Coordinates of C-alpha atoms in Angstrom, one line a residue:
M1 CA 16.1 -21.6 -90.8
Y2 CA 18.3 -18.3 -89.8
N3 CA 14.7 -16.3 -88.8
R4 CA 14.2 -19.3 -86.2
L5 CA 18.0 -19.2 -84.9
K6 CA 17.6 -15.4 -85.0
R7 CA 14.4 -16.0 -82.9
H8 CA 15.8 -18.8 -80.6
S9 CA 19.5 -16.5 -79.9
L10 CA 16.3 -13.5 -79.0
L11 CA 15.0 -15.4 -76.5
I12 CA 18.6 -16.5 -74.9
L13 CA 19.2 -13.2 -74.8
I14 CA 15.5 -11.8 -73.0
C15 CA 16.0 -14.8 -70.4
F16 CA 19.7 -13.8 -70.0
I17 CA 18.6 -10.2 -68.8
H18 CA 15.2 -11.3 -66.9
V19 CA 17.9 -13.6 -64.4
I20 CA 20.2 -10.2 -64.3
L21 CA 17.5 -8.1 -63.5
F22 CA 16.3 -10.9 -61.1
S23 CA 19.4 -10.6 -59.3
I24 CA 20.2 -7.1 -58.9
Y25 CA 16.3 -7.1 -57.1
T26 CA 17.3 -10.0 -55.0
Y27 CA 20.4 -8.4 -54.1
V28 CA 19.5 -4.9 -53.1
H29 CA 16.3 -6.5 -51.1
Y30 CA 18.7 -8.7 -48.6
Q31 CA 20.7 -5.3 -48.0
N32 CA 17.9 -3.1 -47.2
N33 CA 16.6 -6.5 -45.2
V34 CA 20.0 -6.0 -42.7
S35 CA 20.2 -2.8 -42.7
N36 CA 16.7 -2.6 -41.2
D37 CA 17.8 -5.9 -39.0
A38 CA 20.8 -4.0 -38.0
R39 CA 18.9 -0.8 -36.9
K40 CA 16.5 -2.3 -35.0
N41 CA 18.8 -4.3 -32.8
D42 CA 20.5 -1.3 -32.5
Q43 CA 17.5 0.4 -31.2
S44 CA 16.9 -2.8 -29.0
T45 CA 20.2 -2.7 -27.7
E46 CA 19.9 1.5 -26.8
L47 CA 16.7 1.0 -25.3
L48 CA 18.0 -2.1 -22.5
T49 CA 21.1 -0.3 -22.2
S50 CA 20.3 3.3 -21.7
D51 CA 22.0 4.6 -19.0
H52 CA 18.4 6.4 -18.1
L53 CA 15.2 4.5 -17.2
P54 CA 12.6 6.5 -17.6
A55 CA 8.7 4.7 -17.5
D56 CA 8.3 4.7 -21.1
S57 CA 11.6 3.1 -21.8
I58 CA 10.6 0.1 -19.4
E59 CA 7.1 0.4 -21.3
K60 CA 8.8 -0.6 -24.7
A61 CA 11.1 -3.3 -23.3
D62 CA 8.3 -5.7 -23.5
R63 CA 8.9 -9.1 -22.2
S64 CA 9.5 -10.9 -25.4
L65 CA 11.9 -8.4 -26.8
L66 CA 14.2 -8.4 -22.9
H67 CA 13.8 -12.4 -23.6
N68 CA 15.3 -12.4 -27.2
Y69 CA 17.7 -9.7 -26.1
R70 CA 19.2 -11.8 -23.0
N71 CA 19.6 -15.2 -24.7
S72 CA 20.7 -13.7 -28.1
K73 CA 23.3 -10.9 -26.2
F74 CA 24.7 -13.0 -24.0
Q75 CA 25.7 -16.2 -26.1
Q76 CA 27.0 -13.7 -29.0
D77 CA 29.5 -12.7 -25.9
I78 CA 30.6 -15.6 -24.1
N79 CA 33.4 -16.1 -25.6
L80 CA 34.9 -12.4 -25.5
P81 CA 37.7 -11.3 -23.3
T82 CA 36.3 -10.2 -19.5
N83 CA 36.5 -6.5 -20.2
E84 CA 34.4 -6.4 -23.4
K85 CA 32.0 -9.0 -22.3
L86 CA 31.3 -6.7 -19.3
K87 CA 31.3 -3.9 -21.8
S88 CA 28.7 -5.8 -24.3
L89 CA 26.8 -6.3 -21.0
N90 CA 26.6 -2.7 -19.8
I91 CA 27.9 -3.4 -17.0
S92 CA 30.8 -0.4 -16.4
F93 CA 34.0 0.0 -14.7
V94 CA 33.7 2.7 -11.5
K95 CA 36.7 3.9 -9.2
D96 CA 36.6 3.2 -5.9
T97 CA 37.9 6.3 -4.1
D98 CA 38.5 4.8 -1.0
Q99 CA 40.3 1.5 -1.8
Q100 CA 42.0 3.3 -4.7
Q101 CA 40.8 0.6 -7.3
M102 CA 38.6 -0.2 -10.6
I103 CA 35.5 -1.9 -9.7
V104 CA 32.8 -3.7 -11.3
Q105 CA 29.2 -1.6 -11.4
C106 CA 26.1 -3.9 -12.4
S107 CA 24.2 -3.5 -15.2
I108 CA 21.3 -0.5 -15.3
L109 CA 18.6 -3.0 -17.1
P110 CA 19.7 -6.6 -15.5
L111 CA 19.3 -8.8 -18.2
T112 CA 17.4 -11.7 -15.9
L113 CA 14.7 -9.1 -16.1
V114 CA 11.5 -10.9 -18.0
G115 CA 8.6 -8.4 -17.5
R116 CA 5.2 -9.7 -16.4
V117 CA 5.4 -12.4 -13.0
E118 CA 3.4 -14.4 -11.3
A119 CA 3.7 -14.5 -7.5
D120 CA 3.2 -17.8 -5.6
L121 CA 0.8 -16.3 -3.0
F122 CA 0.9 -20.1 -0.7
S123 CA 2.0 -19.2 2.7
Y124 CA 4.6 -21.7 3.3
E125 CA 6.0 -22.4 7.2
M126 CA 8.7 -19.6 7.7
E127 CA 11.3 -23.0 8.3
E128 CA 10.1 -24.1 4.5
I129 CA 10.9 -20.4 3.4
E130 CA 14.1 -20.2 4.8
K131 CA 15.3 -23.4 3.5
H132 CA 14.3 -22.4 0.2
H133 CA 16.5 -19.3 0.2
E134 CA 19.3 -20.5 1.6
N135 CA 21.6 -20.7 -1.2
S136 CA 20.8 -17.6 -2.4
S137 CA 23.7 -15.7 -0.2
I138 CA 21.4 -13.6 1.7
K139 CA 23.0 -12.8 4.8
L140 CA 21.9 -13.0 8.5
G141 CA 19.0 -9.7 8.8
G142 CA 17.6 -10.0 5.8
H143 CA 20.4 -8.7 3.4
W144 CA 21.9 -9.4 -0.1
S145 CA 23.9 -7.7 -2.7
P146 CA 25.6 -9.0 -6.2
S147 CA 28.5 -11.0 -5.8
H148 CA 29.6 -10.6 -9.6
C149 CA 29.2 -6.3 -9.4
T150 CA 28.6 -3.5 -7.4
S151 CA 25.4 -2.4 -7.5
R152 CA 24.4 1.0 -8.6
Y153 CA 21.6 1.1 -5.2
R154 CA 21.7 0.6 -2.0
V155 CA 18.1 0.2 -0.7
A156 CA 16.0 -0.5 2.6
I157 CA 13.0 -1.7 2.2
I158 CA 11.1 -0.3 5.5
I159 CA 8.1 -2.6 6.2
P160 CA 5.5 -1.1 9.4
Y161 CA 4.0 -4.6 11.0
R162 CA 1.8 -5.8 13.3
D163 CA 0.0 -9.3 13.1
R164 CA 0.5 -9.8 9.2
D165 CA 2.0 -13.4 9.5
M166 CA 0.3 -15.2 6.2
Q167 CA 1.3 -12.0 4.1
L168 CA 5.1 -11.5 5.6
R169 CA 5.8 -15.2 4.8
I170 CA 4.3 -14.5 0.9
F171 CA 5.8 -11.4 0.7
L172 CA 9.3 -13.0 2.1
N173 CA 9.4 -16.0 -0.2
F174 CA 8.4 -13.7 -3.3
M175 CA 10.4 -10.5 -2.4
H176 CA 13.8 -11.9 -2.2
P177 CA 14.3 -13.4 -5.6
F178 CA 12.5 -9.8 -7.2
L179 CA 15.0 -7.7 -5.3
Q180 CA 17.7 -10.2 -6.3
K181 CA 16.7 -10.1 -10.0
Q182 CA 17.5 -6.2 -10.3
Q183 CA 20.8 -6.4 -8.7
L184 CA 20.3 -4.6 -5.9
D185 CA 22.3 -4.1 -2.5
Y186 CA 19.3 -4.6 -0.1
Q187 CA 17.7 -5.3 3.2
I188 CA 14.6 -6.0 4.5
F189 CA 13.1 -4.8 7.7
L190 CA 10.1 -4.9 9.7
I191 CA 9.2 -2.1 12.0
E192 CA 6.8 -3.5 15.0
P193 CA 5.1 -1.7 17.8
I194 CA 4.6 -3.7 21.1
I195 CA 1.1 -4.7 21.5
N196 CA -0.3 -2.2 23.8
V197 CA 0.0 1.0 21.4
T198 CA -1.8 2.2 18.7
F199 CA -0.2 1.3 15.5
N200 CA 1.1 4.0 13.5
R201 CA 2.4 3.3 10.0
A202 CA 4.1 6.8 9.5
L203 CA 5.9 7.0 12.7
L204 CA 6.9 3.1 11.9
F205 CA 8.5 4.3 8.9
N206 CA 10.3 7.2 10.4
I207 CA 11.6 4.8 12.9
G208 CA 12.8 2.6 10.4
F209 CA 14.5 5.5 8.3
H210 CA 16.4 7.0 11.3
E211 CA 17.3 3.4 12.6
T212 CA 19.0 1.8 9.6
L213 CA 20.9 4.6 8.6
K214 CA 22.9 4.1 12.0
H215 CA 24.0 0.2 10.5
Y216 CA 24.9 1.1 6.8
S217 CA 24.9 3.5 4.3
W218 CA 21.6 3.1 2.7
Q219 CA 21.2 5.8 -0.3
C220 CA 17.2 5.2 -1.0
F221 CA 14.1 3.8 0.8
I222 CA 11.2 1.8 -0.2
F223 CA 8.6 2.5 2.0
H224 CA 6.3 -1.2 2.0
D225 CA 3.0 -2.2 3.1
V226 CA 3.7 -6.3 3.7
D227 CA 0.7 -6.8 1.9
L228 CA 1.4 -5.6 -1.7
I229 CA 3.4 -7.6 -4.4
P230 CA 4.3 -6.5 -7.5
E231 CA 3.2 -8.3 -10.8
D232 CA 6.5 -6.7 -13.1
D233 CA 9.4 -7.1 -12.5
R234 CA 10.8 -4.0 -14.5
N235 CA 9.1 -1.9 -11.9
I236 CA 12.8 -1.2 -10.4
Y237 CA 13.0 -0.7 -6.8
S238 CA 16.1 1.9 -7.2
C239 CA 17.2 5.4 -6.1
P240 CA 14.5 8.0 -8.0
P241 CA 15.2 11.5 -9.4
E242 CA 12.4 12.4 -7.8
P243 CA 9.8 10.9 -5.0
R244 CA 8.3 7.6 -6.6
H245 CA 4.6 6.4 -6.4
M246 CA 5.3 2.9 -6.9
S247 CA 2.0 1.3 -6.7
V248 CA 0.1 2.3 -9.4
A249 CA -2.1 -0.1 -10.2
V250 CA -3.4 -2.1 -7.5
N251 CA -6.0 -5.1 -8.3
T252 CA -8.3 -4.0 -5.9
L253 CA -9.0 -0.8 -7.0
N254 CA -9.0 -1.9 -10.8
Y255 CA -5.8 -1.5 -11.7
E256 CA -6.6 2.2 -11.7
L257 CA -5.0 5.5 -10.0
P258 CA -8.1 6.4 -7.1
Y259 CA -6.8 10.1 -7.6
R260 CA -3.2 12.0 -9.0
T261 CA -1.9 13.0 -5.3
I262 CA -2.4 9.4 -4.0
F263 CA 1.0 8.1 -2.2
G264 CA -0.1 5.0 -0.8
G265 CA 0.9 1.5 -0.6
V266 CA 4.6 1.5 -1.6
S267 CA 6.7 4.5 -2.5
A268 CA 10.6 5.5 -2.9
L269 CA 13.0 8.4 -1.5
T270 CA 16.4 9.0 -1.4
V271 CA 17.8 9.7 1.7
E272 CA 18.1 13.6 1.0
Q273 CA 14.3 13.7 -0.4
F274 CA 13.1 12.4 2.7
K275 CA 15.0 14.5 4.9
S276 CA 14.1 17.2 2.7
V277 CA 10.3 17.2 4.5
N278 CA 10.9 16.2 7.3
G279 CA 9.7 12.7 6.9
F280 CA 6.0 11.3 7.3
S281 CA 4.2 12.8 10.0
N282 CA 4.2 11.3 13.4
Q283 CA 0.1 11.9 14.5
Y284 CA -1.6 9.6 12.5
F285 CA -2.6 6.7 15.1
G286 CA -4.8 4.3 13.1
W287 CA -6.3 3.7 9.5
G288 CA -5.3 6.6 7.2
G289 CA -4.2 10.6 6.4
E290 CA -0.6 9.8 6.6
D291 CA -0.4 9.3 2.8
D292 CA -2.0 12.0 1.8
D293 CA 0.0 14.6 4.5
M294 CA 2.8 13.0 2.8
A295 CA 2.0 13.5 -0.8
A296 CA 1.1 17.1 0.7
R297 CA 4.8 17.6 2.0
I298 CA 6.5 16.3 -1.1
L299 CA 4.5 18.6 -3.4
T300 CA 6.1 21.2 -1.7
K301 CA 9.6 20.9 -3.2
Y302 CA 9.1 17.9 -5.6
R303 CA 6.5 16.2 -8.4
I304 CA 5.4 12.8 -7.9
S305 CA 7.0 10.4 -10.7
R306 CA 5.6 6.9 -11.4
Y307 CA 5.9 4.3 -13.6
P308 CA 3.2 3.4 -16.1
P309 CA 0.4 1.7 -14.6
S310 CA 1.1 -1.6 -17.1
I311 CA 4.5 -2.1 -15.5
A312 CA 3.6 -0.3 -11.3
R313 CA 1.3 -3.1 -11.0
Y314 CA 0.5 -4.8 -7.9
K315 CA -1.6 -7.4 -6.6
M316 CA -3.3 -6.9 -2.4
L317 CA -3.1 -9.5 -0.5
R318 CA -6.4 -10.4 1.4
H319 CA -6.6 -9.0 5.1
Q320 CA -8.7 -7.7 8.0
Q321 CA -9.7 -4.3 7.2
D322 CA -7.8 -1.8 9.8
T323 CA -9.7 0.9 12.0
P324 CA -9.9 4.0 10.8
N325 CA -8.6 6.9 12.0
Q326 CA -11.1 9.4 13.0
S327 CA -9.0 12.4 13.6
R328 CA -7.5 12.1 10.5
Y329 CA -9.3 15.2 8.8
K330 CA -8.5 17.1 11.6
I331 CA -4.7 16.3 11.6
L332 CA -4.7 16.9 7.5
S333 CA -6.5 20.2 8.0
L334 CA -3.2 21.6 10.2
S335 CA -0.6 19.6 7.7
N336 CA 1.0 23.1 6.6
A337 CA 1.9 24.3 10.0
M338 CA 2.8 21.0 11.2
R339 CA 5.3 19.9 8.6
S340 CA 8.1 21.9 9.5
V341 CA 7.9 20.4 13.2
D342 CA 6.3 17.3 13.2
G343 CA 8.1 14.7 11.6
L344 CA 11.8 13.3 11.8
S345 CA 12.3 16.6 13.8
N346 CA 10.6 15.6 16.6
L347 CA 10.5 11.7 16.6
Q348 CA 10.7 10.0 20.2
Y349 CA 10.7 6.1 20.5
T350 CA 12.4 3.2 22.3
I351 CA 14.4 0.4 21.2
I352 CA 12.7 -2.6 23.0
E353 CA 14.6 -5.3 20.7
I354 CA 16.2 -5.5 17.4
R355 CA 16.5 -9.2 16.2
K356 CA 18.2 -10.8 12.8
E357 CA 16.2 -13.3 11.5
K358 CA 17.6 -14.8 8.5
L359 CA 15.2 -13.4 5.7
F360 CA 14.7 -9.9 7.7
T361 CA 16.0 -7.8 10.5
L362 CA 13.0 -6.9 12.8
I363 CA 13.3 -3.6 15.2
R364 CA 10.3 -3.7 17.6
V365 CA 9.8 -0.5 19.7
T366 CA 7.3 1.2 21.6
Y367 CA 6.2 4.8 21.9
N368 CA 4.3 7.5 24.0
E369 CA 1.3 8.1 21.8
T370 CA -0.2 11.0 24.6
L371 CA 3.2 12.6 24.2
I372 CA 3.5 12.7 20.4
K373 CA -0.1 14.0 20.1
S374 CA 0.4 16.4 22.4
M375 CA 2.0 18.7 19.4
V376 CA -1.1 18.8 17.6
T377 CA -2.9 20.2 20.6
Q378 CA 0.2 22.7 20.8
I379 CA 0.1 23.8 17.0
K380 CA -3.5 24.6 17.3
T381 CA -3.5 26.7 19.9
K382 CA -0.7 28.5 18.0
I383 CA -3.1 29.1 15.5
M384 CA -6.1 29.9 17.2
K385 CA -3.8 32.2 19.3
A386 CA -2.2 33.8 15.7
K387 CA -6.0 34.0 14.4
R388 CA -7.0 36.1 17.3
H389 CA -4.2 38.8 16.8
R390 CA -4.6 39.4 13.6
T391 CA -8.6 39.9 14.2

């Protein structure tokens, strides 16, 4: 009897010890998980609220992370006092020195970004598109800025344009909400030559830069072909620390970079960067050459920066093939000699019309092709004389 009671007591003691050990293990395991989750959340928040926005950070901020952060973070902060709420959403205060007051600055990485986006490529009529966007507070001329905060970037979108009505309608319908999600202070400009002059994409970029600065203090410029539609809203149309080639991966090129120095399609430069390289060359009439010339100008002073191909993705809208510039290689061979005297420094054109539409501003121009091309002849003559003098 005594032995039986002793065994029973021992069994109870063993069970009690097991319960205690299991409780300790459960508590330690729970605390470790909480610490790990907190650490992960801190890393995610740091990633999404960093004062710098490098491409590798954007690469890591995938769609699900942005979606979860946006929903949970905003719901947690919805009842906070205004200042704390703004701070928690990575919105900061800066002092407006002109008006001597504090202003609210927009988030570096807006919570509205989702990553990969699918564009509606149906070419609606312009009236339908204007009606669709009539409640988005776009000002006449295609100018928009956030109402709840001050944008970090004032960006002019410059588009050289001729006979691309279908592409333009698709572009406008998609790009306005795309740029608004990035909380930019932006405006879309179309620079169009009159019918009887040869199309010169680079010259139209220079004209757009020169004209738009007369009306607003833009910080940076996006030089954009109308037939390219971005596929990821983390491809930020901001002011780059170094000139940025935006259209890294295009569907018609199998989403691969054709060569390292390509600078065509869509590119971004600050006002200072563009002026420092004297803008684009004015000599490229017809298709091709001007982007390679611009890359050569940039590489004398800067590096060409790019977001990762998984983010800097674009879809090219179908269009008729342009007529190639048969002289582009000859002009490229003179690039070194011409860049200091050909570009913004010798820009010549005449404004025909400036018209503000609901979703864009049209600047129609004309220029003298013969007069502009004479610059090449003058440079060639100087080079030939220098060669004869050396021999």
